[in-house]
JSON list of C-alpha atoms in Angstrom, two decimals:
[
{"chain": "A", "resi": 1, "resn": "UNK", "atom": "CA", "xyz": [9.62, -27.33, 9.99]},
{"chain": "A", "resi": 2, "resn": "UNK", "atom": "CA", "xyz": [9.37, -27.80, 6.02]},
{"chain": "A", "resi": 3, "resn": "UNK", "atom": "CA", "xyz": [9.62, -24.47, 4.61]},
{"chain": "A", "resi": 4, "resn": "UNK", "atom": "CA", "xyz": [6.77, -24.09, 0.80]},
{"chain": "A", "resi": 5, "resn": "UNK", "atom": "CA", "xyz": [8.14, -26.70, -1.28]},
{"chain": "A", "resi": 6, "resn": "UNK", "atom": "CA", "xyz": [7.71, -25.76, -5.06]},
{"chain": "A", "resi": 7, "resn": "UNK", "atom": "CA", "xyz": [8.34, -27.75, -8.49]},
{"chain": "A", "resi": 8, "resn": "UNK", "atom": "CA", "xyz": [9.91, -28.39, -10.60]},
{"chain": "A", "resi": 9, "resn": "UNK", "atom": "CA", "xyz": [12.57, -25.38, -10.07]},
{"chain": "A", "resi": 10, "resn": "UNK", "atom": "CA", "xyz": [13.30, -24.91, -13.88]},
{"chain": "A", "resi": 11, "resn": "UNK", "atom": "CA", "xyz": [10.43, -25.19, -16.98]},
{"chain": "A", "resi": 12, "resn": "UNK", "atom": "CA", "xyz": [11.91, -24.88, -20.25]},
{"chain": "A", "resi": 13, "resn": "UNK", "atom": "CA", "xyz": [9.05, -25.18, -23.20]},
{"chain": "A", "resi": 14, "resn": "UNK", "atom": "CA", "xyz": [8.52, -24.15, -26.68]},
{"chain": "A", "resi": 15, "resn": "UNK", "atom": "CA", "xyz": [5.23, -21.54, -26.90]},
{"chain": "A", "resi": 16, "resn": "UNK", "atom": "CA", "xyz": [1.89, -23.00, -26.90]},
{"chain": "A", "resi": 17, "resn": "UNK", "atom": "CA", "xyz": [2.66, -25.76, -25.03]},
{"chain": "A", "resi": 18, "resn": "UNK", "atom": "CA", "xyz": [0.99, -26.58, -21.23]},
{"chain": "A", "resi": 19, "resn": "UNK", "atom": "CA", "xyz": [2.93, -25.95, -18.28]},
{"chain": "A", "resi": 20, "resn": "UNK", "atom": "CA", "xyz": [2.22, -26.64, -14.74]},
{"chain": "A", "resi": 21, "resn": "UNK", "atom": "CA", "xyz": [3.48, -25.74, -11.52]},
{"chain": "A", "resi": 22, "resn": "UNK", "atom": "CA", "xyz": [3.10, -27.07, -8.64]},
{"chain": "A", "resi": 23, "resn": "UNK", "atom": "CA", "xyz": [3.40, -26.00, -4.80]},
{"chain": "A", "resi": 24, "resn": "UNK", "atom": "CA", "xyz": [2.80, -27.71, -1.23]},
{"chain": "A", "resi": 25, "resn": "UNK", "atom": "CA", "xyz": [2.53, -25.02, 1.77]},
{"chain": "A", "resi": 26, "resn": "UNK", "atom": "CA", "xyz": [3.63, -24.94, 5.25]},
{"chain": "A", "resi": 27, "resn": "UNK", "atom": "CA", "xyz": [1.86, -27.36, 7.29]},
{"chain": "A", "resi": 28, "resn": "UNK", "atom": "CA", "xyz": [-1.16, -25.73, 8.69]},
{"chain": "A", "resi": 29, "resn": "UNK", "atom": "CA", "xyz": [-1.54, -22.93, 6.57]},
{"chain": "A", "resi": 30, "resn": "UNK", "atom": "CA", "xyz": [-5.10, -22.02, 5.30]},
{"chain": "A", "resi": 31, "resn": "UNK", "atom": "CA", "xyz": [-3.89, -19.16, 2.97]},
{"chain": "A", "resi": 32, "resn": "UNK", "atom": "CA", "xyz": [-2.29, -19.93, 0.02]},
{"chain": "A", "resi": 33, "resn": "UNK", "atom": "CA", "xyz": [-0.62, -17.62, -2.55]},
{"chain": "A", "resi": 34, "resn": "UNK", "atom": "CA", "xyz": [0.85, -17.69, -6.47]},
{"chain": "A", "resi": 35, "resn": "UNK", "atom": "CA", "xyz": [2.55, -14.85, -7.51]},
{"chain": "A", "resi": 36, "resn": "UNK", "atom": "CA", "xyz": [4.83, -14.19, -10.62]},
{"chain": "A", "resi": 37, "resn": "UNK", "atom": "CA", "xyz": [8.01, -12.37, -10.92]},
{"chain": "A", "resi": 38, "resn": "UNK", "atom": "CA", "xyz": [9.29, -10.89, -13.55]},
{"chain": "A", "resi": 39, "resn": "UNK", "atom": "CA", "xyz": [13.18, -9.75, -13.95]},
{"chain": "A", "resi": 40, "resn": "UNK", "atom": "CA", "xyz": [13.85, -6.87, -11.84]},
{"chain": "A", "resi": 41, "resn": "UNK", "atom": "CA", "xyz": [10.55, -6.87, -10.28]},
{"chain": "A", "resi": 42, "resn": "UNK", "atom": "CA", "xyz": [8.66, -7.65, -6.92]},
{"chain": "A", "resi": 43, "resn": "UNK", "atom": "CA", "xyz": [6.31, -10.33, -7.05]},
{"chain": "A", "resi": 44, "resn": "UNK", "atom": "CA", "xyz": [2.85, -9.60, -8.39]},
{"chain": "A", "resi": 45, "resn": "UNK", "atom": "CA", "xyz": [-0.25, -11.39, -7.28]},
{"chain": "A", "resi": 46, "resn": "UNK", "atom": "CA", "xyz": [-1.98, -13.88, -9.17]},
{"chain": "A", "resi": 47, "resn": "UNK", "atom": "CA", "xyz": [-4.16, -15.67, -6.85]},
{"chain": "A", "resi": 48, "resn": "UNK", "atom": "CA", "xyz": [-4.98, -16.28, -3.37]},
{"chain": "A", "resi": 49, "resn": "UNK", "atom": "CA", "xyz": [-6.70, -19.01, -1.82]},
{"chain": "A", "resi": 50, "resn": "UNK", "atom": "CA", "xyz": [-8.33, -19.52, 2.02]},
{"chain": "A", "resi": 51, "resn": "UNK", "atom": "CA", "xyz": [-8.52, -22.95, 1.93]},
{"chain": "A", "resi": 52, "resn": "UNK", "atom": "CA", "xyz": [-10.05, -24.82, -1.20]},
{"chain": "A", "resi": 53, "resn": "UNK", "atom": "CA", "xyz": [-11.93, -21.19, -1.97]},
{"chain": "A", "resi": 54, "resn": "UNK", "atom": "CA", "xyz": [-9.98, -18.88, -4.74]},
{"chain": "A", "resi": 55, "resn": "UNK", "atom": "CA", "xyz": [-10.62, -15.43, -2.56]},
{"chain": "A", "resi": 56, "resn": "UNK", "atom": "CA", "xyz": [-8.85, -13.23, -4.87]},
{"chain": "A", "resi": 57, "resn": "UNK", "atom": "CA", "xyz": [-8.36, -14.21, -8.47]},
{"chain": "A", "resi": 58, "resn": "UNK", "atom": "CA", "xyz": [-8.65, -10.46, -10.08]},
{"chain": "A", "resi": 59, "resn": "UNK", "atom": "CA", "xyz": [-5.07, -10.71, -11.76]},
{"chain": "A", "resi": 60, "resn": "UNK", "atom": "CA", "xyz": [-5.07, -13.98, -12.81]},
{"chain": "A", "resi": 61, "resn": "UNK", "atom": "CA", "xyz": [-5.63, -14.22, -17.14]},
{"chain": "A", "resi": 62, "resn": "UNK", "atom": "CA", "xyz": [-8.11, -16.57, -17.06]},
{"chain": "A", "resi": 63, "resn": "UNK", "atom": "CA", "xyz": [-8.36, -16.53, -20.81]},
{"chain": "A", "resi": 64, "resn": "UNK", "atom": "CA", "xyz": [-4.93, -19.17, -20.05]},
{"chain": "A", "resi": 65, "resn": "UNK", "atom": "CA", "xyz": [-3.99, -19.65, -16.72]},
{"chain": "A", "resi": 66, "resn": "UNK", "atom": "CA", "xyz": [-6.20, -21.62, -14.00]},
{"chain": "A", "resi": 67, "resn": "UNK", "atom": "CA", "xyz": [-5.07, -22.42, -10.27]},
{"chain": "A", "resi": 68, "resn": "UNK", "atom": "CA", "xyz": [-6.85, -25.22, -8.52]},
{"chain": "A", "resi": 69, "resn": "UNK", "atom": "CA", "xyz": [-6.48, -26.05, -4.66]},
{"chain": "A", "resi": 70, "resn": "UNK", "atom": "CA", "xyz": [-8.88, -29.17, -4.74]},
{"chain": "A", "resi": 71, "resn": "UNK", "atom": "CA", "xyz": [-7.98, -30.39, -0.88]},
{"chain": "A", "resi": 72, "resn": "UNK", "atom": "CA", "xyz": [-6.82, -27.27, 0.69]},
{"chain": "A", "resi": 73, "resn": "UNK", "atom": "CA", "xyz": [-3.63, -28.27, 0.54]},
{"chain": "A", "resi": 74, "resn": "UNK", "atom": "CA", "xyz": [-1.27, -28.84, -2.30]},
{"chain": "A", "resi": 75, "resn": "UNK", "atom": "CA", "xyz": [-1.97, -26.33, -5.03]},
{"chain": "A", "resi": 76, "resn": "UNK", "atom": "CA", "xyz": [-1.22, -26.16, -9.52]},
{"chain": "A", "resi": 77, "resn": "UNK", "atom": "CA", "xyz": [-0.89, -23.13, -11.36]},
{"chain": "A", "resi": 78, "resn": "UNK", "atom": "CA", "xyz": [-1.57, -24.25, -15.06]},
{"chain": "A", "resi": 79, "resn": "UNK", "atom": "CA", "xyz": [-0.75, -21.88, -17.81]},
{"chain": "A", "resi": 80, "resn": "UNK", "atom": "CA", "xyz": [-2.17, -23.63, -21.29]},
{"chain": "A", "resi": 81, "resn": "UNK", "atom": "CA", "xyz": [-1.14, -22.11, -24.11]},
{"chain": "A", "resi": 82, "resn": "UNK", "atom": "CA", "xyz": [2.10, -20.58, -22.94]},
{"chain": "A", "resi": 83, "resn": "UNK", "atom": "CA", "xyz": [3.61, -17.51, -24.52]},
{"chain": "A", "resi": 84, "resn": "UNK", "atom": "CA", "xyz": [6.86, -16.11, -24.57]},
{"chain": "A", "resi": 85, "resn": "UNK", "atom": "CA", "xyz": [5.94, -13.33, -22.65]},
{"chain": "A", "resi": 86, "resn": "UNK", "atom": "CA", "xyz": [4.98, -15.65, -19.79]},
{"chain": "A", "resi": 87, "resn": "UNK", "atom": "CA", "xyz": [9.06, -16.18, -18.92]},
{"chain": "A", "resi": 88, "resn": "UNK", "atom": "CA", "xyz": [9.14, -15.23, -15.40]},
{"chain": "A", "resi": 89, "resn": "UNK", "atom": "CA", "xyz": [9.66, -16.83, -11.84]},
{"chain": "A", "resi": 90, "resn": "UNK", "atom": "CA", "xyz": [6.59, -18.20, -10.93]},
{"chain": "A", "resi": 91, "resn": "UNK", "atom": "CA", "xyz": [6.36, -17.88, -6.70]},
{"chain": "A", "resi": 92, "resn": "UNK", "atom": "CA", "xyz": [4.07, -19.65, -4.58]},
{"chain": "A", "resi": 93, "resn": "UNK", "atom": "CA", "xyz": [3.45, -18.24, -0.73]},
{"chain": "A", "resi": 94, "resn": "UNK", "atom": "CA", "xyz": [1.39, -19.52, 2.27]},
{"chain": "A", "resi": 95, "resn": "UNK", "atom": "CA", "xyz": [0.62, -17.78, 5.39]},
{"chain": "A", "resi": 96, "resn": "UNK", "atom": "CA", "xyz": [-1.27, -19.19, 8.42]},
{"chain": "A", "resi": 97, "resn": "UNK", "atom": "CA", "xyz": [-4.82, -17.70, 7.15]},
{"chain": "A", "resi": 98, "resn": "UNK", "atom": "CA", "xyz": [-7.06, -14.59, 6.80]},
{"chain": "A", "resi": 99, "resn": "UNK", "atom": "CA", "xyz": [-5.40, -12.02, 8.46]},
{"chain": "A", "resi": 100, "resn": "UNK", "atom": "CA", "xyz": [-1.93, -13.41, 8.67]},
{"chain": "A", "resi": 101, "resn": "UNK", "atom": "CA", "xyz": [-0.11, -11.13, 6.55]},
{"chain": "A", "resi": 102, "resn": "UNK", "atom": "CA", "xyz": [3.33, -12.38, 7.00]},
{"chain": "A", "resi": 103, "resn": "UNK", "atom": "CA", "xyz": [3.35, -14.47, 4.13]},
{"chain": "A", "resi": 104, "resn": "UNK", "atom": "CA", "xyz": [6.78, -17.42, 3.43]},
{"chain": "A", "resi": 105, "resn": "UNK", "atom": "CA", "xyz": [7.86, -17.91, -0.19]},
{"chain": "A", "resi": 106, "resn": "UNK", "atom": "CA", "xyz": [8.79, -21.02, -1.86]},
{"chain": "A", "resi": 107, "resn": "UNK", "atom": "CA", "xyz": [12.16, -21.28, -4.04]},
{"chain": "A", "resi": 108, "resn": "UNK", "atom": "CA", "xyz": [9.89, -20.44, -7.15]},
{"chain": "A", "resi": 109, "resn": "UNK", "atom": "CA", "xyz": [9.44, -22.03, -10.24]},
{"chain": "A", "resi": 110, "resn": "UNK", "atom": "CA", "xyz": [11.96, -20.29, -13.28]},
{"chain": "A", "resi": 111, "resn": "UNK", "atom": "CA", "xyz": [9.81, -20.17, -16.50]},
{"chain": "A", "resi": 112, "resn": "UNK", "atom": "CA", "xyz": [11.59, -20.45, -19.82]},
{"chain": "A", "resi": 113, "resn": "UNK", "atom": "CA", "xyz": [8.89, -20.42, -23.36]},
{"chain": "A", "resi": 114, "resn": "UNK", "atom": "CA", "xyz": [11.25, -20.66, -26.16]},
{"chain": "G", "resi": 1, "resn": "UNK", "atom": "CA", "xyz": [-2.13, 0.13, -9.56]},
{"chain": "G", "resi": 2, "resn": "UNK", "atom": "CA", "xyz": [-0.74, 1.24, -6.04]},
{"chain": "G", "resi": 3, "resn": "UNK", "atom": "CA", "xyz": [2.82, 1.35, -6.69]},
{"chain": "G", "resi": 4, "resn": "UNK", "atom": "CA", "xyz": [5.50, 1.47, -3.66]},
{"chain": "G", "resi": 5, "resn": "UNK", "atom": "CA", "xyz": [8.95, 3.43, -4.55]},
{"chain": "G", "resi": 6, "resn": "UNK", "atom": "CA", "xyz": [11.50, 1.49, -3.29]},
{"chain": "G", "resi": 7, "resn": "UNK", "atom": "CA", "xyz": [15.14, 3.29, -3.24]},
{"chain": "G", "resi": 8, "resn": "UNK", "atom": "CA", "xyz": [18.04, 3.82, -4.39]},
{"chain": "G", "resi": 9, "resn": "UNK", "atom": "CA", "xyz": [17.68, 0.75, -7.01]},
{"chain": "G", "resi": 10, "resn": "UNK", "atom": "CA", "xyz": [21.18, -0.43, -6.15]},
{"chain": "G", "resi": 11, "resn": "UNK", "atom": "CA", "xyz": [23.62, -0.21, -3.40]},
{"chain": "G", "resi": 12, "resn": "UNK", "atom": "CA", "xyz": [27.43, -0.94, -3.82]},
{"chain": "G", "resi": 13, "resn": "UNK", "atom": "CA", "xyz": [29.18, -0.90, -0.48]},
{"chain": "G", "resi": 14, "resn": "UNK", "atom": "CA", "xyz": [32.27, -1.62, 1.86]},
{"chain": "G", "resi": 15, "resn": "UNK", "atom": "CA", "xyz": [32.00, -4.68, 4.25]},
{"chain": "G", "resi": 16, "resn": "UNK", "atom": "CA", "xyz": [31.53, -3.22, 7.75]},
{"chain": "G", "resi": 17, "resn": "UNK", "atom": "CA", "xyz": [29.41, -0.13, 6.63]},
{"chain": "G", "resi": 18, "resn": "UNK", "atom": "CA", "xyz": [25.92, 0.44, 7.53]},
{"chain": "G", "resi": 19, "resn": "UNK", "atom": "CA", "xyz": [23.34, 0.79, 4.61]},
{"chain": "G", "resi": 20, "resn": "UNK", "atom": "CA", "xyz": [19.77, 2.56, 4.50]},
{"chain": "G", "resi": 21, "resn": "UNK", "atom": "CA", "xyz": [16.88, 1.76, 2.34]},
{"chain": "G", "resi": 22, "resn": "UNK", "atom": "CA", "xyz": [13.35, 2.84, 2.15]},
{"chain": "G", "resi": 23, "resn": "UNK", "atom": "CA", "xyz": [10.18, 3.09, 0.78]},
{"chain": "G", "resi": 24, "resn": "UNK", "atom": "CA", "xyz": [7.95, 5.75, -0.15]},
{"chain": "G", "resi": 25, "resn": "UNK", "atom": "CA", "xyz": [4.53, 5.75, -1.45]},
{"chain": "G", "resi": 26, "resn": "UNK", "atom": "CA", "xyz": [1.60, 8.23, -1.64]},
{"chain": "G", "resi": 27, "resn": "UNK", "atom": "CA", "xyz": [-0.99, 5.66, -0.14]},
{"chain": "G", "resi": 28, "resn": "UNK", "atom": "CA", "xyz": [-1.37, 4.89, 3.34]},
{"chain": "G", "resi": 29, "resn": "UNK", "atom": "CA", "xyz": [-0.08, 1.42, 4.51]},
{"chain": "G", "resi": 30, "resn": "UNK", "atom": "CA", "xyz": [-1.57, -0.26, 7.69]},
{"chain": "G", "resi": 31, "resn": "UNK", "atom": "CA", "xyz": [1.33, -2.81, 7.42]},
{"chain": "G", "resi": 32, "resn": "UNK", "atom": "CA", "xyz": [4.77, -3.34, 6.32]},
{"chain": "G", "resi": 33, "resn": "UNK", "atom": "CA", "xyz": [6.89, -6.15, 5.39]},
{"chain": "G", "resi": 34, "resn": "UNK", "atom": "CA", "xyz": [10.44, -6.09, 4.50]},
{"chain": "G", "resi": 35, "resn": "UNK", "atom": "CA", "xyz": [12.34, -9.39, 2.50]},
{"chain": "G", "resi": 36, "resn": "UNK", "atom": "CA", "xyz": [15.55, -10.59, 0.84]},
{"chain": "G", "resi": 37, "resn": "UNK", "atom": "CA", "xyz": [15.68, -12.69, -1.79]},
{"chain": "G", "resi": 38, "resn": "UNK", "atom": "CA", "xyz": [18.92, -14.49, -2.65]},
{"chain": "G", "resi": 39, "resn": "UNK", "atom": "CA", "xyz": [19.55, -15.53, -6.33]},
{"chain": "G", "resi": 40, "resn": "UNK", "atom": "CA", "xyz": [17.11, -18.35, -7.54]},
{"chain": "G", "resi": 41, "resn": "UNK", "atom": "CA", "xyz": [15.64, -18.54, -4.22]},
{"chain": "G", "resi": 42, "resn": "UNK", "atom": "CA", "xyz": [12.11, -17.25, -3.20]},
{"chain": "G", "resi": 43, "resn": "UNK", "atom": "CA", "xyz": [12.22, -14.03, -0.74]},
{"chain": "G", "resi": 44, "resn": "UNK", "atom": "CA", "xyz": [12.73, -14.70, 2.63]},
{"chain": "G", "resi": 45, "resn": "UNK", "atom": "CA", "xyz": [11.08, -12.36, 5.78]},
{"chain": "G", "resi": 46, "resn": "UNK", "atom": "CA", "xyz": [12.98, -10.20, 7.68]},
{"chain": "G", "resi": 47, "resn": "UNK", "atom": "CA", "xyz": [10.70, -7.87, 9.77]},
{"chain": "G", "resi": 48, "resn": "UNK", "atom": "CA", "xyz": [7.32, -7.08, 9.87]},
{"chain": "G", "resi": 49, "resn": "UNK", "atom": "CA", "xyz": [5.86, -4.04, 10.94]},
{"chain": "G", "resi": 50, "resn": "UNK", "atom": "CA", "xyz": [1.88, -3.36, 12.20]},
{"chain": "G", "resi": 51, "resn": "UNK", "atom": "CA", "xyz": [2.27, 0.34, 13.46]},
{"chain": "G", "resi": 52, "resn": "UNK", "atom": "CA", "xyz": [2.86, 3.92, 12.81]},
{"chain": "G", "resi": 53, "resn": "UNK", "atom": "CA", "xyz": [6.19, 4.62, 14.34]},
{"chain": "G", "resi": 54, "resn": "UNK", "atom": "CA", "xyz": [7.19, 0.46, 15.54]},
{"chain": "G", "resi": 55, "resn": "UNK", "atom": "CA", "xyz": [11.05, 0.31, 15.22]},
{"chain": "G", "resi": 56, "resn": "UNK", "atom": "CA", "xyz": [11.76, -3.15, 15.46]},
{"chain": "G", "resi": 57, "resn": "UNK", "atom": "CA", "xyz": [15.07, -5.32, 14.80]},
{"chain": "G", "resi": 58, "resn": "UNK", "atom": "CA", "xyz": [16.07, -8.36, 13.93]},
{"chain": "G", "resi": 59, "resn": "UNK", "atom": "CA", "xyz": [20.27, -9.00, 14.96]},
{"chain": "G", "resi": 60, "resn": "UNK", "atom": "CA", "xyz": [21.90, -6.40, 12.81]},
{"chain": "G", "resi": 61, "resn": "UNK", "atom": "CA", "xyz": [18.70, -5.48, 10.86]},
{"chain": "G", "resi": 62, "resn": "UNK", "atom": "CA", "xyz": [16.45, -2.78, 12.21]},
{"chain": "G", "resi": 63, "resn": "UNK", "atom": "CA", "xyz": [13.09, -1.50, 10.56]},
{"chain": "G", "resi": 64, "resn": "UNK", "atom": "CA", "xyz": [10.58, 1.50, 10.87]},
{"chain": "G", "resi": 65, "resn": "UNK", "atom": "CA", "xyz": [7.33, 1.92, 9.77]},
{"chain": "G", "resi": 66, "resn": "UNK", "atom": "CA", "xyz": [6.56, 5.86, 9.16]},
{"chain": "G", "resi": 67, "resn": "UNK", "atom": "CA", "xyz": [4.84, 7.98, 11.53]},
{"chain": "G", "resi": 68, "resn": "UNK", "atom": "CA", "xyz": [2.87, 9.19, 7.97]},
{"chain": "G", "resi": 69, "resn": "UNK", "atom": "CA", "xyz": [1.87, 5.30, 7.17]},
{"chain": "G", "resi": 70, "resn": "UNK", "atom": "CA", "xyz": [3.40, 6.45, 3.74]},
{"chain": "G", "resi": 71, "resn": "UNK", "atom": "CA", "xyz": [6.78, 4.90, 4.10]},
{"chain": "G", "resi": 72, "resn": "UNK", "atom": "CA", "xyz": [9.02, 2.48, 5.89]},
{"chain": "G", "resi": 73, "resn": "UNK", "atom": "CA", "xyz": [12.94, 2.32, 6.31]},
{"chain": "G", "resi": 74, "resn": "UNK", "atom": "CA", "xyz": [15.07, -0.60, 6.64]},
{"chain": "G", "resi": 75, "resn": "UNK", "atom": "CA", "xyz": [18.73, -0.22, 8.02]},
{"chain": "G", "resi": 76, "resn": "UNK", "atom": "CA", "xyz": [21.82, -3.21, 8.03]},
{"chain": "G", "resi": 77, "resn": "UNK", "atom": "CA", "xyz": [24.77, -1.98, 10.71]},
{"chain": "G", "resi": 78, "resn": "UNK", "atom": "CA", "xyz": [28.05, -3.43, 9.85]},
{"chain": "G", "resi": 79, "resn": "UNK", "atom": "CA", "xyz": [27.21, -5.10, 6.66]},
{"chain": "G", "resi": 80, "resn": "UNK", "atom": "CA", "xyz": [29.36, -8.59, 5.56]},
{"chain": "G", "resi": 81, "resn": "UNK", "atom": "CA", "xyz": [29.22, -10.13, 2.89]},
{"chain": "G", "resi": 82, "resn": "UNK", "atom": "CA", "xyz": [26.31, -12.76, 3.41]},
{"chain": "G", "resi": 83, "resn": "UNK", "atom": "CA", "xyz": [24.09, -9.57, 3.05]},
{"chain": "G", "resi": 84, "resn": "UNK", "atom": "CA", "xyz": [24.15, -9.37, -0.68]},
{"chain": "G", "resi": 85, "resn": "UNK", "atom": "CA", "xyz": [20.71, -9.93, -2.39]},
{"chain": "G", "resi": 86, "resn": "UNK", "atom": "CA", "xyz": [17.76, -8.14, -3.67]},
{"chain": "G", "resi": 87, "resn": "UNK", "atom": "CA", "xyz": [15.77, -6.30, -0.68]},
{"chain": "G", "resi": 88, "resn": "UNK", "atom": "CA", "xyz": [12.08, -5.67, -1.23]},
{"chain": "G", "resi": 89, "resn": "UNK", "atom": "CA", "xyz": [9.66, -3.78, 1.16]},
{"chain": "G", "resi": 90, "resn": "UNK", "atom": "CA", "xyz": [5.95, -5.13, 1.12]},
{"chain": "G", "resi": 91, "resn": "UNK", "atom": "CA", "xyz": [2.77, -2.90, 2.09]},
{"chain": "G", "resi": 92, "resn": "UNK", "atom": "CA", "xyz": [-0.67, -3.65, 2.92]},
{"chain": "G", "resi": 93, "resn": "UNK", "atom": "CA", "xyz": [-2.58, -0.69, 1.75]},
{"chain": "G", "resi": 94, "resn": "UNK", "atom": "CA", "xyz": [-5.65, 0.27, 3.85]},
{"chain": "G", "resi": 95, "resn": "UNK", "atom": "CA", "xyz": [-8.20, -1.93, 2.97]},
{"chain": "G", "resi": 96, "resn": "UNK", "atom": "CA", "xyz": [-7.10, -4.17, 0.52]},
{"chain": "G", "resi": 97, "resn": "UNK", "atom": "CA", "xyz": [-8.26, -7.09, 1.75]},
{"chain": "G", "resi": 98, "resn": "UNK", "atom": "CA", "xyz": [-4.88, -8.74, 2.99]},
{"chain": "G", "resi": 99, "resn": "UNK", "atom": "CA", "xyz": [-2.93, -7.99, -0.37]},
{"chain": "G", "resi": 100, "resn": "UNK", "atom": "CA", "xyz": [0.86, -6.95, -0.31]},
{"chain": "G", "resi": 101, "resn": "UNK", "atom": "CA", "xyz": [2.18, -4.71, -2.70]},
{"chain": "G", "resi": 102, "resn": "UNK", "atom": "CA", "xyz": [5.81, -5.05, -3.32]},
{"chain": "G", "resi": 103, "resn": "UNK", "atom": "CA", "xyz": [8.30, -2.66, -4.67]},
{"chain": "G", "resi": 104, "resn": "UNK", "atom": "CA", "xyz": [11.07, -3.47, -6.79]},
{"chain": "G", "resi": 105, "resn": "UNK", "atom": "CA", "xyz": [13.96, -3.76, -4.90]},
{"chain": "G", "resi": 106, "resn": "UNK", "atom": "CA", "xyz": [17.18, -2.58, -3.68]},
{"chain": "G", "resi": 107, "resn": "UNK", "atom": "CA", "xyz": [20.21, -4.40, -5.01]},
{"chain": "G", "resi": 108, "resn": "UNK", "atom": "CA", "xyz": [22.97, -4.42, -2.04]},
{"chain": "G", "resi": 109, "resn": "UNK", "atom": "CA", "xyz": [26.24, -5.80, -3.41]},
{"chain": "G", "resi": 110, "resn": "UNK", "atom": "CA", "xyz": [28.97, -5.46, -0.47]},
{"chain": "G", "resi": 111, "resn": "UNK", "atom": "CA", "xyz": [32.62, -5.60, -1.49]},
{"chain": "G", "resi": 112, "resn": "UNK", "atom": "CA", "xyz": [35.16, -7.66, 1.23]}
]
């Protein structure tokens, strides 16, 4: 079984450009997750989706980063102007729905704004 | 917000010794998750815990969640050198709607 396929794997942009990321789950998961890790860090939450529906969305900066799930499928994190301080691993997660808390990372996405 | 303290930050150690890990926090957890995460790679599950007091392995790995629902304890027997990586513990807090919180690791570096 395919395992959360993420890209692309490395980012590299000057600051205020658009970057997105993008991340297909496990086959026949509802719940879909983005987190972002910075060095030294566990992953913090930035979104979570049950199916097309964005369920919990309370840490994502809306002011520049949207998430869509438009199918309930494949998923984009889009972060428009970047910032330096937006360098970090960008992780996407899926788990088999509401309830399932055992939740199985992609590779990430490594973040560089120059 | 609810923060999980994950110790010791790093671990150097012979191959073939046993290590110990936990993680403490002041909230009550109704779940725990422990993962490793090798370099560039996303963190992988080990064990998953739903109950005061489970032990539960997985081959050489073996994990507790707390009889307080404050803390959780993950142990490697005869570590090699494959082990190496970043381990982080994961808690659902009471409540919280299906959201991990993850501490920050333990760094486990085993010498051949």
């Amino acid at each position: 079984e395919a395992g959360v396929v993420q890209s692309p794997r490395y980012k590299i942009i000057e600051k205020k450009q658009p970057v997105a990321f993008w991340c297909n789950p496990i086959s026949g998961h509802n719940t879909l997750y983005w987190y972002l890790q910075n060095l030294g860090q566990g992953p913090e939450l930035l979104i979570r989706y049950e199916n097309e529906e964005a369920v919990d969305d309370s840490q994502l900066p809306k002011d520049r980063f949207s998430a869509e799930r438009l199918k309930g499928v494949d998923s984009t994190l889009k972060i428009q102007p970047a910032e330096l301080g937006d360098s970090a691993v960008y992780l996407c997660a899926s788990s088999l729905g509401r309830g399932f808390l055992e939740q199985f990372f992609g590779p990430g996405t490594r973040l560089t704004v120059l | 917000g609810q923060q999980l303290n994950q110790s010791p930050q790093s671990m150097f150690i012979q191959e073939g010794e046993d290590v110990s890990m936990n993680c403490t926090s002041s909230s009550i957890f109704n779940t725990w998750l422990w993962y490793k995460q090798d370099p560039g790679e996303g963190p992988v599950l080990l064990i998953a815990l739903y109950k005061a007091g489970e032990l539960t392995s997985n081959g050489r790995l073996t994990a507790q969640f707390g009889i307080t629902r404050k803390d959780s304890f993950l142990n490697i027997s005869a570590s090699i050198p494959s082990d190496v990586g970043i381990y982080f513990c994961a808690g659902r807090l009471t409540g919280s709607n299906y959201k991990l919180t993850f501490g920050k690791g333990t760094l486990l570096t085993v010498n051949p």
